[in-house]
PDB file of C-alpha atoms and ligand atoms in Angstrom:
ATOM      1  CA  MET A   1     -79.632 -11.182  24.423  1.00 84.00           C
ATOM      2  CA  PRO A   2     -77.151  -9.611  22.027  1.00 91.00           C
ATOM      3  CA  GLU A   3     -73.614  -9.632  23.426  1.00 94.00           C
ATOM      4  CA  LEU A   4     -70.506  -7.882  22.152  1.00 96.00           C
ATOM      5  CA  PRO A   5     -70.171  -9.726  18.771  1.00 95.00           C
ATOM      6  CA  GLU A   6     -73.826  -9.196  17.888  1.00 95.00           C
ATOM      7  CA  VAL A   7     -73.811  -5.515  18.852  1.00 96.00           C
ATOM      8  CA  GLU A   8     -70.537  -5.039  16.968  1.00 96.00           C
ATOM      9  CA  SER A   9     -72.058  -6.658  13.843  1.00 95.00           C
ATOM     10  CA  VAL A  10     -74.914  -4.165  14.056  1.00 95.00           C
ATOM     11  CA  ARG A  11     -72.524  -1.282  14.760  1.00 97.00           C
ATOM     12  CA  ARG A  12     -70.470  -2.059  11.649  1.00 96.00           C
ATOM     13  CA  GLY A  13     -73.577  -2.127   9.499  1.00 94.00           C
ATOM     14  CA  LEU A  14     -74.849   1.123  10.953  1.00 96.00           C
ATOM     15  CA  SER A  15     -71.450   2.762  10.642  1.00 96.00           C
ATOM     16  CA  ALA A  16     -71.257   1.984   6.922  1.00 95.00           C
ATOM     17  CA  TRP A  17     -74.693   3.506   6.401  1.00 95.00           C
ATOM     18  CA  LEU A  18     -74.844   6.345   8.858  1.00 97.00           C
ATOM     19  CA  THR A  19     -71.404   7.907   9.287  1.00 97.00           C
ATOM     20  CA  GLY A  20     -71.676  11.465   8.042  1.00 97.00           C
ATOM     21  CA  ALA A  21     -75.409  11.150   7.377  1.00 97.00           C
ATOM     22  CA  THR A  22     -77.945  13.760   8.461  1.00 97.00           C
ATOM     23  CA  ILE A  23     -81.142  12.821  10.250  1.00 97.00           C
ATOM     24  CA  THR A  24     -83.779  14.697   8.264  1.00 97.00           C
ATOM     25  CA  ARG A  25     -86.697  13.478  10.350  1.00 97.00           C
ATOM     26  CA  ALA A  26     -87.113  11.491  13.570  1.00 98.00           C
ATOM     27  CA  GLN A  27     -90.409   9.819  14.433  1.00 98.00           C
ATOM     28  CA  VAL A  28     -91.185   7.883  17.590  1.00 98.00           C
ATOM     29  CA  LEU A  29     -93.990   5.424  16.885  1.00 97.00           C
ATOM     30  CA  ASP A  30     -94.094   3.977  20.398  1.00 96.00           C
ATOM     31  CA  ALA A  31     -93.090   6.254  23.284  1.00 96.00           C
ATOM     32  CA  ARG A  32     -92.174   3.294  25.509  1.00 95.00           C
ATOM     33  CA  ILE A  33     -88.915   2.899  23.579  1.00 96.00           C
ATOM     34  CA  LEU A  34     -87.691   6.145  25.200  1.00 96.00           C
ATOM     35  CA  GLY A  35     -88.405   4.805  28.689  1.00 91.00           C
ATOM     36  CA  THR A  36     -86.868   1.958  30.600  1.00 79.00           C
ATOM     37  CA  THR A  37     -88.326  -1.427  31.406  1.00 73.00           C
ATOM     38  CA  SER A  38     -89.214  -0.143  34.886  1.00 78.00           C
ATOM     39  CA  ALA A  39     -90.502   3.258  33.681  1.00 78.00           C
ATOM     40  CA  ARG A  40     -92.398   2.885  30.453  1.00 79.00           C
ATOM     41  CA  ASN A  41     -94.691   5.852  30.929  1.00 87.00           C
ATOM     42  CA  VAL A  42     -93.077   8.488  28.762  1.00 91.00           C
ATOM     43  CA  PRO A  43     -94.758  11.914  28.635  1.00 91.00           C
ATOM     44  CA  ALA A  44     -95.644  13.271  25.183  1.00 93.00           C
ATOM     45  CA  GLU A  45     -93.309  16.273  25.692  1.00 94.00           C
ATOM     46  CA  ARG A  46     -90.328  13.957  25.889  1.00 94.00           C
ATOM     47  CA  VAL A  47     -91.246  12.383  22.578  1.00 96.00           C
ATOM     48  CA  VAL A  48     -91.477  15.831  20.993  1.00 96.00           C
ATOM     49  CA  SER A  49     -88.140  16.984  22.438  1.00 95.00           C
ATOM     50  CA  PHE A  50     -86.427  13.735  21.395  1.00 96.00           C
ATOM     51  CA  GLU A  51     -87.658  14.133  17.818  1.00 97.00           C
ATOM     52  CA  ARG A  52     -86.745  17.836  17.673  1.00 95.00           C
ATOM     53  CA  ALA A  53     -83.314  17.258  19.167  1.00 94.00           C
ATOM     54  CA  LEU A  54     -82.436  14.874  16.358  1.00 96.00           C
ATOM     55  CA  GLU A  55     -83.864  16.603  13.316  1.00 95.00           C
ATOM     56  CA  GLY A  56     -81.165  18.138  11.149  1.00 95.00           C
ATOM     57  CA  VAL A  57     -78.202  16.760  13.072  1.00 95.00           C
ATOM     58  CA  ARG A  58     -75.320  14.869  11.553  1.00 96.00           C
ATOM     59  CA  ILE A  59     -74.185  11.467  12.784  1.00 97.00           C
ATOM     60  CA  VAL A  60     -70.436  11.771  13.343  1.00 96.00           C
ATOM     61  CA  SER A  61     -69.763   8.062  13.920  1.00 97.00           C
ATOM     62  CA  VAL A  62     -71.259   4.926  15.443  1.00 98.00           C
ATOM     63  CA  GLU A  63     -69.496   3.908  18.654  1.00 98.00           C
ATOM     64  CA  ARG A  64     -69.667   0.950  20.992  1.00 98.00           C
ATOM     65  CA  ARG A  65     -68.314  -0.197  24.332  1.00 98.00           C
ATOM     66  CA  GLY A  66     -69.405  -3.678  25.381  1.00 97.00           C
ATOM     67  CA  LYS A  67     -73.110  -3.938  24.571  1.00 96.00           C
ATOM     68  CA  TYR A  68     -73.574  -0.138  24.661  1.00 97.00           C
ATOM     69  CA  MET A  69     -73.908   1.646  21.341  1.00 98.00           C
ATOM     70  CA  TRP A  70     -74.200   5.358  20.607  1.00 98.00           C
ATOM     71  CA  MET A  71     -73.848   7.851  17.783  1.00 98.00           C
ATOM     72  CA  PRO A  72     -72.107  11.163  18.551  1.00 96.00           C
ATOM     73  CA  LEU A  73     -74.004  14.025  16.903  1.00 96.00           C
ATOM     74  CA  ALA A  74     -73.063  17.359  15.407  1.00 94.00           C
ATOM     75  CA  GLY A  75     -75.038  20.184  13.877  1.00 83.00           C
ATOM     76  CA  ASP A  76     -77.525  22.943  14.469  1.00 63.00           C
ATOM     77  CA  GLY A  77     -80.534  20.737  15.063  1.00 57.00           C
ATOM     78  CA  LEU A  78     -79.333  19.859  18.529  1.00 55.00           C
ATOM     79  CA  ARG A  79     -80.287  22.190  21.325  1.00 53.00           C
ATOM     80  CA  GLY A  80     -79.284  21.432  24.850  1.00 47.00           C
ATOM     81  CA  ASP A  81     -82.582  22.720  26.228  1.00 43.00           C
ATOM     82  CA  SER A  82     -84.541  20.198  24.184  1.00 46.00           C
ATOM     83  CA  VAL A  83     -82.825  17.300  25.895  1.00 50.00           C
ATOM     84  CA  ALA A  84     -84.000  16.164  29.314  1.00 47.00           C
ATOM     85  CA  GLY A  85     -81.617  17.543  31.917  1.00 47.00           C
ATOM     86  CA  GLY A  86     -79.571  19.375  29.321  1.00 46.00           C
ATOM     87  CA  SER A  87     -78.217  22.865  29.534  1.00 46.00           C
ATOM     88  CA  GLU A  88     -78.561  25.508  26.840  1.00 45.00           C
ATOM     89  CA  THR A  89     -74.854  26.175  26.791  1.00 44.00           C
ATOM     90  CA  ALA A  90     -73.892  22.602  25.899  1.00 46.00           C
ATOM     91  CA  GLU A  91     -71.620  22.212  22.908  1.00 49.00           C
ATOM     92  CA  VAL A  92     -73.390  20.481  20.047  1.00 48.00           C
ATOM     93  CA  ASP A  93     -70.891  17.673  19.780  1.00 59.00           C
ATOM     94  CA  GLU A  94     -71.314  16.662  23.411  1.00 89.00           C
ATOM     95  CA  TRP A  95     -74.420  14.641  22.638  1.00 94.00           C
ATOM     96  CA  ALA A  96     -75.188  11.272  21.192  1.00 97.00           C
ATOM     97  CA  LEU A  97     -78.115   9.158  20.123  1.00 97.00           C
ATOM     98  CA  ALA A  98     -77.871   6.114  22.384  1.00 97.00           C
ATOM     99  CA  MET A  99     -79.283   2.860  21.079  1.00 97.00           C
ATOM    100  CA  HIS A 100     -79.522  -0.220  23.263  1.00 96.00           C
ATOM    101  CA  LEU A 101     -80.748  -3.401  21.633  1.00 94.00           C
ATOM    102  CA  GLY A 102     -81.805  -4.896  24.978  1.00 92.00           C
ATOM    103  CA  MET A 103     -83.252  -8.386  24.545  1.00 88.00           C
ATOM    104  CA  SER A 104     -84.891  -8.120  21.171  1.00 88.00           C
ATOM    105  CA  GLY A 105     -84.079  -4.761  19.604  1.00 93.00           C
ATOM    106  CA  GLN A 106     -83.145  -4.562  15.934  1.00 94.00           C
ATOM    107  CA  ALA A 107     -81.588  -1.626  14.082  1.00 95.00           C
ATOM    108  CA  ARG A 108     -82.540  -2.001  10.433  1.00 95.00           C
ATOM    109  CA  ILE A 109     -81.724   0.008   7.325  1.00 95.00           C
ATOM    110  CA  HIS A 110     -84.635   0.302   4.902  1.00 95.00           C
ATOM    111  CA  GLU A 111     -85.846   2.119   1.831  1.00 94.00           C
ATOM    112  CA  ALA A 112     -88.546   4.613   2.786  1.00 93.00           C
ATOM    113  CA  GLU A 113     -91.154   2.689   0.763  1.00 94.00           C
ATOM    114  CA  ASP A 114     -90.437  -0.677   2.451  1.00 95.00           C
ATOM    115  CA  GLN A 115     -93.343  -2.039   4.441  1.00 96.00           C
ATOM    116  CA  LEU A 116     -93.240  -1.087   8.105  1.00 95.00           C
ATOM    117  CA  HIS A 117     -92.726  -4.005  10.488  1.00 95.00           C
ATOM    118  CA  PRO A 118     -95.511  -4.036  13.136  1.00 95.00           C
ATOM    119  CA  HIS A 119     -92.963  -3.801  15.979  1.00 96.00           C
ATOM    120  CA  THR A 120     -91.238  -0.693  14.596  1.00 97.00           C
ATOM    121  CA  ARG A 121     -90.853   1.743  17.517  1.00 97.00           C
ATOM    122  CA  ALA A 122     -88.953   4.594  15.849  1.00 98.00           C
ATOM    123  CA  VAL A 123     -88.052   5.695  12.326  1.00 98.00           C
ATOM    124  CA  PHE A 124     -85.219   8.043  11.352  1.00 98.00           C
ATOM    125  CA  ASP A 125     -85.035   9.409   7.820  1.00 98.00           C
ATOM    126  CA  VAL A 126     -81.378   9.769   6.905  1.00 97.00           C
ATOM    127  CA  ALA A 127     -79.498  11.263   3.980  1.00 97.00           C
ATOM    128  CA  GLY A 128     -75.764  10.967   3.600  1.00 93.00           C
ATOM    129  CA  PRO A 129     -72.771   9.635   1.715  1.00 93.00           C
ATOM    130  CA  ALA A 130     -74.289   6.131   1.562  1.00 90.00           C
ATOM    131  CA  GLY A 131     -77.580   7.420   0.163  1.00 92.00           C
ATOM    132  CA  VAL A 132     -81.073   8.193   1.372  1.00 95.00           C
ATOM    133  CA  GLY A 133     -82.989   5.740   3.523  1.00 96.00           C
ATOM    134  CA  GLN A 134     -84.482   4.974   6.889  1.00 97.00           C
ATOM    135  CA  LEU A 135     -83.022   3.675  10.097  1.00 97.00           C
ATOM    136  CA  ARG A 136     -85.788   1.753  11.830  1.00 97.00           C
ATOM    137  CA  PHE A 137     -85.701   0.497  15.389  1.00 97.00           C
ATOM    138  CA  VAL A 138     -87.783  -2.649  15.668  1.00 96.00           C
ATOM    139  CA  ASP A 139     -88.308  -4.183  19.094  1.00 95.00           C
ATOM    140  CA  GLN A 140     -90.898  -6.835  19.827  1.00 92.00           C
ATOM    141  CA  ARG A 141     -90.567  -6.968  23.608  1.00 90.00           C
ATOM    142  CA  ILE A 142     -89.411  -3.357  24.166  1.00 92.00           C
ATOM    143  CA  PHE A 143     -86.449  -4.141  26.405  1.00 92.00           C
ATOM    144  CA  GLY A 144     -84.371  -1.966  24.092  1.00 94.00           C
ATOM    145  CA  HIS A 145     -83.976   1.758  24.519  1.00 96.00           C
ATOM    146  CA  LEU A 146     -83.376   4.943  22.545  1.00 97.00           C
ATOM    147  CA  GLY A 147     -82.326   8.248  24.047  1.00 96.00           C
ATOM    148  CA  VAL A 148     -80.391  11.434  23.483  1.00 96.00           C
ATOM    149  CA  GLU A 149     -77.572  11.382  26.002  1.00 96.00           C
ATOM    150  CA  ARG A 150     -74.658  13.517  27.037  1.00 95.00           C
ATOM    151  CA  LEU A 151     -71.148  12.301  26.197  1.00 96.00           C
ATOM    152  CA  VAL A 152     -69.013  11.884  29.307  1.00 95.00           C
ATOM    153  CA  PRO A 153     -65.523  10.501  30.029  1.00 95.00           C
ATOM    154  CA  GLY A 154     -65.795   6.725  30.427  1.00 95.00           C
ATOM    155  CA  VAL A 155     -63.801   4.259  32.478  1.00 93.00           C
ATOM    156  CA  ALA A 156     -60.067   4.619  31.784  1.00 90.00           C
ATOM    157  CA  GLY A 157     -58.137   1.925  29.996  1.00 90.00           C
ATOM    158  CA  VAL A 158     -54.446   1.153  30.214  1.00 88.00           C
ATOM    159  CA  GLY A 159     -52.061   3.434  28.348  1.00 84.00           C
ATOM    160  CA  ALA A 160     -49.007   2.448  26.340  1.00 80.00           C
ATOM    161  CA  THR A 161     -46.768   2.785  29.389  1.00 82.00           C
ATOM    162  CA  GLY A 162     -48.988   0.575  31.533  1.00 79.00           C
ATOM    163  CA  THR A 163     -50.404   3.509  33.471  1.00 84.00           C
ATOM    164  CA  ALA A 164     -53.992   4.739  33.256  1.00 83.00           C
ATOM    165  CA  GLY A 165     -54.818   5.548  29.655  1.00 84.00           C
ATOM    166  CA  GLU A 166     -57.071   8.150  28.144  1.00 80.00           C
ATOM    167  CA  ARG A 167     -60.693   8.260  29.161  1.00 90.00           C
ATOM    168  CA  ARG A 168     -62.658   7.912  25.957  1.00 93.00           C
ATOM    169  CA  LEU A 169     -65.923   9.867  25.659  1.00 95.00           C
ATOM    170  CA  VAL A 170     -68.912   7.543  25.986  1.00 97.00           C
ATOM    171  CA  ALA A 171     -72.675   7.976  26.184  1.00 97.00           C
ATOM    172  CA  GLU A 172     -73.770   8.674  29.740  1.00 96.00           C
ATOM    173  CA  SER A 173     -75.480   5.283  30.110  1.00 95.00           C
ATOM    174  CA  ALA A 174     -72.139   3.596  29.338  1.00 97.00           C
ATOM    175  CA  SER A 175     -70.152   5.672  31.826  1.00 96.00           C
ATOM    176  CA  GLY A 176     -69.934   2.840  34.361  1.00 96.00           C
ATOM    177  CA  ALA A 177     -69.050   0.146  31.812  1.00 97.00           C
ATOM    178  CA  GLY A 178     -65.556  -1.288  31.898  1.00 97.00           C
ATOM    179  CA  LEU A 179     -63.530  -1.563  28.702  1.00 97.00           C
ATOM    180  CA  ASP A 180     -64.458  -4.462  26.459  1.00 97.00           C
ATOM    181  CA  PRO A 181     -61.866  -6.993  25.301  1.00 97.00           C
ATOM    182  CA  PHE A 182     -61.750  -5.518  21.772  1.00 97.00           C
ATOM    183  CA  GLU A 183     -60.633  -2.049  22.946  1.00 96.00           C
ATOM    184  CA  GLY A 184     -57.019  -0.968  22.632  1.00 92.00           C
ATOM    185  CA  GLY A 185     -56.695   0.025  26.284  1.00 93.00           C
ATOM    186  CA  PHE A 186     -58.013  -3.316  27.538  1.00 96.00           C
ATOM    187  CA  SER A 187     -55.387  -5.154  29.560  1.00 95.00           C
ATOM    188  CA  VAL A 188     -55.802  -8.832  30.410  1.00 97.00           C
ATOM    189  CA  PRO A 189     -53.350  -8.668  33.389  1.00 96.00           C
ATOM    190  CA  VAL A 190     -55.040  -5.564  34.850  1.00 95.00           C
ATOM    191  CA  VAL A 191     -58.541  -7.029  34.565  1.00 96.00           C
ATOM    192  CA  ALA A 192     -57.343 -10.393  35.893  1.00 97.00           C
ATOM    193  CA  ARG A 193     -56.017  -8.656  39.008  1.00 96.00           C
ATOM    194  CA  ALA A 194     -59.393  -6.929  39.446  1.00 95.00           C
ATOM    195  CA  PHE A 195     -61.107 -10.326  39.206  1.00 96.00           C
ATOM    196  CA  ALA A 196     -58.722 -11.829  41.769  1.00 96.00           C
ATOM    197  CA  ARG A 197     -59.925  -9.307  44.346  1.00 96.00           C
ATOM    198  CA  LYS A 198     -63.510 -10.552  43.978  1.00 94.00           C
ATOM    199  CA  ASN A 199     -64.876 -13.289  46.175  1.00 95.00           C
ATOM    200  CA  VAL A 200     -67.504 -14.264  43.601  1.00 96.00           C
ATOM    201  CA  ALA A 201     -67.979 -17.053  41.062  1.00 96.00           C
ATOM    202  CA  MET A 202     -65.927 -16.573  37.888  1.00 97.00           C
ATOM    203  CA  LYS A 203     -69.068 -16.464  35.780  1.00 97.00           C
ATOM    204  CA  THR A 204     -70.553 -13.754  37.986  1.00 97.00           C
ATOM    205  CA  ALA A 205     -67.335 -11.744  37.650  1.00 97.00           C
ATOM    206  CA  LEU A 206     -67.429 -12.134  33.842  1.00 97.00           C
ATOM    207  CA  LEU A 207     -71.016 -10.906  33.660  1.00 97.00           C
ATOM    208  CA  ASP A 208     -70.269  -7.803  35.775  1.00 96.00           C
ATOM    209  CA  GLN A 209     -70.211  -5.140  33.051  1.00 96.00           C
ATOM    210  CA  ARG A 210     -68.313  -2.686  35.291  1.00 96.00           C
ATOM    211  CA  VAL A 211     -65.131  -4.777  35.164  1.00 94.00           C
ATOM    212  CA  VAL A 212     -65.173  -6.058  31.592  1.00 97.00           C
ATOM    213  CA  SER A 213     -68.078  -5.148  29.342  1.00 97.00           C
ATOM    214  CA  GLY A 214     -69.626  -7.060  26.483  1.00 97.00           C
ATOM    215  CA  VAL A 215     -69.584 -10.606  27.864  1.00 97.00           C
ATOM    216  CA  GLY A 216     -73.032 -12.087  28.421  1.00 96.00           C
ATOM    217  CA  ASN A 217     -74.394 -15.518  29.239  1.00 95.00           C
ATOM    218  CA  ILE A 218     -73.414 -17.266  25.989  1.00 96.00           C
ATOM    219  CA  TYR A 219     -69.793 -16.147  25.701  1.00 97.00           C
ATOM    220  CA  ALA A 220     -69.179 -16.454  29.452  1.00 98.00           C
ATOM    221  CA  ASP A 221     -70.060 -20.160  29.269  1.00 98.00           C
ATOM    222  CA  GLU A 222     -67.977 -20.631  26.121  1.00 98.00           C
ATOM    223  CA  ALA A 223     -64.939 -18.793  27.519  1.00 98.00           C
ATOM    224  CA  LEU A 224     -64.985 -20.755  30.784  1.00 98.00           C
ATOM    225  CA  PHE A 225     -65.194 -24.044  28.877  1.00 98.00           C
ATOM    226  CA  GLU A 226     -62.358 -23.056  26.574  1.00 98.00           C
ATOM    227  CA  ALA A 227     -60.192 -22.116  29.548  1.00 97.00           C
ATOM    228  CA  GLY A 228     -61.141 -25.264  31.476  1.00 97.00           C
ATOM    229  CA  VAL A 229     -62.429 -23.256  34.442  1.00 97.00           C
ATOM    230  CA  HIS A 230     -65.608 -24.146  36.317  1.00 97.00           C
ATOM    231  CA  PRO A 231     -68.168 -21.285  36.243  1.00 97.00           C
ATOM    232  CA  ALA A 232     -68.652 -21.511  40.015  1.00 96.00           C
ATOM    233  CA  ALA A 233     -64.909 -21.328  40.783  1.00 96.00           C
ATOM    234  CA  ARG A 234     -64.234 -18.395  43.124  1.00 95.00           C
ATOM    235  CA  ALA A 235     -62.268 -15.710  41.291  1.00 96.00           C
ATOM    236  CA  SER A 236     -60.335 -14.870  44.474  1.00 95.00           C
ATOM    237  CA  ARG A 237     -59.103 -18.455  44.783  1.00 94.00           C
ATOM    238  CA  LEU A 238     -57.902 -18.987  41.227  1.00 94.00           C
ATOM    239  CA  ARG A 239     -54.350 -18.545  40.055  1.00 94.00           C
ATOM    240  CA  ILE A 240     -53.941 -15.293  38.108  1.00 96.00           C
ATOM    241  CA  SER A 241     -52.816 -17.270  35.059  1.00 96.00           C
ATOM    242  CA  ARG A 242     -56.121 -19.175  35.068  1.00 96.00           C
ATOM    243  CA  ILE A 243     -58.100 -15.928  35.198  1.00 97.00           C
ATOM    244  CA  GLU A 244     -56.008 -14.503  32.374  1.00 98.00           C
ATOM    245  CA  ARG A 245     -56.714 -17.628  30.349  1.00 97.00           C
ATOM    246  CA  VAL A 246     -60.486 -17.079  30.799  1.00 98.00           C
ATOM    247  CA  LEU A 247     -60.215 -13.450  29.659  1.00 98.00           C
ATOM    248  CA  GLU A 248     -58.140 -14.429  26.629  1.00 98.00           C
ATOM    249  CA  ALA A 249     -60.665 -17.154  25.800  1.00 98.00           C
ATOM    250  CA  ALA A 250     -63.509 -14.615  26.062  1.00 98.00           C
ATOM    251  CA  ARG A 251     -61.728 -12.334  23.613  1.00 98.00           C
ATOM    252  CA  ASP A 252     -60.960 -15.213  21.219  1.00 97.00           C
ATOM    253  CA  VAL A 253     -64.412 -16.730  21.220  1.00 97.00           C
ATOM    254  CA  MET A 254     -66.076 -13.351  20.692  1.00 97.00           C
ATOM    255  CA  ALA A 255     -63.681 -12.538  17.839  1.00 97.00           C
ATOM    256  CA  ARG A 256     -64.556 -15.824  16.138  1.00 96.00           C
ATOM    257  CA  ALA A 257     -68.267 -15.156  16.641  1.00 95.00           C
ATOM    258  CA  LEU A 258     -67.910 -11.678  15.133  1.00 94.00           C
ATOM    259  CA  GLU A 259     -66.339 -13.157  11.986  1.00 93.00           C
ATOM    260  CA  VAL A 260     -69.581 -15.020  11.261  1.00 91.00           C
ATOM    261  CA  GLY A 261     -71.941 -12.231  12.313  1.00 89.00           C
ATOM    262  CA  GLY A 262     -72.592 -13.375  15.885  1.00 89.00           C
ATOM    263  CA  THR A 263     -74.876 -15.955  17.431  1.00 86.00           C
ATOM    264  CA  SER A 264     -78.548 -16.134  16.474  1.00 82.00           C
ATOM    265  CA  PHE A 265     -79.717 -17.171  19.919  1.00 71.00           C
ATOM    266  CA  ASP A 266     -83.241 -16.462  18.766  1.00 69.00           C
ATOM    267  CA  ALA A 267     -84.939 -15.397  15.554  1.00 70.00           C
ATOM    268  CA  LEU A 268     -84.903 -11.749  16.615  1.00 75.00           C
ATOM    269  CA  TYR A 269     -81.186 -11.095  16.331  1.00 79.00           C
ATOM    270  CA  VAL A 270     -80.355  -9.789  12.867  1.00 84.00           C
ATOM    271  CA  ASN A 271     -77.897  -7.300  11.431  1.00 86.00           C
ATOM    272  CA  VAL A 272     -78.943  -4.052   9.745  1.00 85.00           C
ATOM    273  CA  ASN A 273     -79.810  -5.960   6.562  1.00 84.00           C
ATOM    274  CA  GLY A 274     -82.022  -8.440   8.402  1.00 85.00           C
ATOM    275  CA  GLU A 275     -79.494 -11.303   8.233  1.00 85.00           C
ATOM    276  CA  SER A 276     -78.729 -13.577  11.185  1.00 85.00           C
ATOM    277  CA  GLY A 277     -75.278 -14.676  12.297  1.00 87.00           C
ATOM    278  CA  TYR A 278     -74.459 -18.358  12.541  1.00 84.00           C
ATOM    279  CA  PHE A 279     -71.970 -18.812  15.365  1.00 87.00           C
ATOM    280  CA  GLU A 280     -74.517 -20.984  17.243  1.00 85.00           C
ATOM    281  CA  ARG A 281     -73.200 -23.858  15.095  1.00 84.00           C
ATOM    282  CA  SER A 282     -69.808 -23.435  16.759  1.00 91.00           C
ATOM    283  CA  LEU A 283     -70.999 -23.218  20.364  1.00 94.00           C
ATOM    284  CA  GLN A 284     -69.294 -25.880  22.471  1.00 96.00           C
ATOM    285  CA  VAL A 285     -71.340 -25.849  25.693  1.00 97.00           C
ATOM    286  CA  TYR A 286     -74.016 -23.136  25.565  1.00 96.00           C
ATOM    287  CA  GLY A 287     -77.423 -24.656  24.807  1.00 94.00           C
ATOM    288  CA  ARG A 288     -75.925 -28.180  24.598  1.00 96.00           C
ATOM    289  CA  GLU A 289     -77.324 -29.687  27.803  1.00 97.00           C
ATOM    290  CA  GLY A 290     -77.191 -33.494  27.667  1.00 97.00           C
ATOM    291  CA  GLN A 291     -75.127 -33.544  24.461  1.00 97.00           C
ATOM    292  CA  PRO A 292     -71.599 -35.002  24.532  1.00 98.00           C
ATOM    293  CA  CYS A 293     -68.692 -32.678  25.330  1.00 98.00           C
ATOM    294  CA  VAL A 294     -66.704 -31.973  22.156  1.00 97.00           C
ATOM    295  CA  ARG A 295     -63.488 -32.861  24.018  1.00 97.00           C
ATOM    296  CA  CYS A 296     -64.315 -35.784  26.345  1.00 97.00           C
ATOM    297  CA  SER A 297     -67.872 -36.896  25.438  1.00 97.00           C
ATOM    298  CA  THR A 298     -69.180 -36.365  28.983  1.00 97.00           C
ATOM    299  CA  PRO A 299     -72.756 -35.044  28.696  1.00 98.00           C
ATOM    300  CA  ILE A 300     -72.893 -31.257  29.165  1.00 98.00           C
ATOM    301  CA  THR A 301     -74.643 -30.265  32.392  1.00 97.00           C
ATOM    302  CA  ARG A 302     -76.888 -27.259  32.832  1.00 97.00           C
ATOM    303  CA  VAL A 303     -76.873 -25.616  36.244  1.00 95.00           C
ATOM    304  CA  VAL A 304     -78.340 -22.354  37.474  1.00 95.00           C
ATOM    305  CA  LEU A 305     -75.717 -19.925  38.744  1.00 94.00           C
ATOM    306  CA  GLY A 306     -76.688 -16.484  39.983  1.00 89.00           C
ATOM    307  CA  GLY A 307     -80.082 -16.991  38.350  1.00 92.00           C
ATOM    308  CA  ARG A 308     -78.521 -17.634  34.928  1.00 94.00           C
ATOM    309  CA  SER A 309     -78.574 -20.849  32.931  1.00 95.00           C
ATOM    310  CA  THR A 310     -75.008 -22.146  32.909  1.00 97.00           C
ATOM    311  CA  HIS A 311     -73.539 -24.898  30.780  1.00 98.00           C
ATOM    312  CA  VAL A 312     -70.537 -26.866  31.936  1.00 97.00           C
ATOM    313  CA  CYS A 313     -68.542 -30.040  31.271  1.00 97.00           C
ATOM    314  CA  VAL A 314     -67.825 -31.246  34.785  1.00 95.00           C
ATOM    315  CA  ARG A 315     -64.878 -33.290  33.548  1.00 96.00           C
ATOM    316  CA  CYS A 316     -63.099 -30.618  31.481  1.00 97.00           C
ATOM    317  CA  GLN A 317     -63.878 -27.764  33.867  1.00 96.00           C
ATOM    318  CA  LYS A 318     -62.328 -28.589  37.199  1.00 81.00           C
ATOM    319  CA  PRO A 319     -64.254 -27.088  40.136  1.00 74.00           C
ATOM    320  CA  GLN A 320     -61.417 -25.315  41.989  1.00 65.00           C
ATOM    321  CA  ARG A 321     -57.706 -24.816  41.769  1.00 53.00           C
ATOM    322  CA  LEU A 322     -56.055 -23.083  44.642  1.00 52.00           C
ATOM    323  CA  ARG A 323     -53.491 -20.387  44.044  1.00 49.00           C
TER     324      ARG A 323
HETATM  325 ZN1   ZN B   1     -65.470 -32.436  28.538  1.00 62.93          ZN
END
């Protein structure tokens, strides 16, 4: 599943292509992409209103928090009453096209005459500063999602003075997501204190998108290894400095992954040009069960924690250290 570095790679590609561009036509080829994995029956009217809401609008920017991505919209094409649950008095710039890659979603930039991939679920014709082309959403397993959403104030970060910072506008589906480690208002000490109040395994705390967003299974395992903390260690029993070390490691490892375009955990993750990242070559524990630890040569162990495959070096990652 794409995590922060992969979604950010896609966001950068989309931003270069789509900022300031107008959507001249929106076409949903498979209505299920507007639903959710638990509600895939999407009425035809919703497809029509989704397409109408987007035609003629301008993409202001491409934004991201954690694994959530959205494009704030401006222009006359948007009408509040054409959006599910919307009001007719809504300001045009209060809406965004939300795009969640899910497990296997791809956002691809194409020429209009390029052959259509069989798993293409939606096509947006765009014209803007970067030229004329198509944004295509390809999703084999349809765990991804597209929707027109309201912009709402998100979770607050930490301001310059250490008090609560500004609440950035985010797509409604991202309203419960905590700041990700790449955001300016993200504070390692503040998040570490939030972790310390949780009587859960460190890995579980890292995967909880409400506290810190963007970290998924791969980078959680990598961050815990780098910090020398066992994934099952109780957050509430760790020294604050150890928790801070894990958060710093998460930020570092994701920054390094972003530099090389992310991790191609399966063939489906590609950037907007169809290229895969190659951070999987630098993974130290994830997917390395039975292979020697890069630091001590102990074979890496795979355990299941909270239903997730977890990779650990039992020698480098000490089970528990009391505060
Ligand atoms: Zn080791």
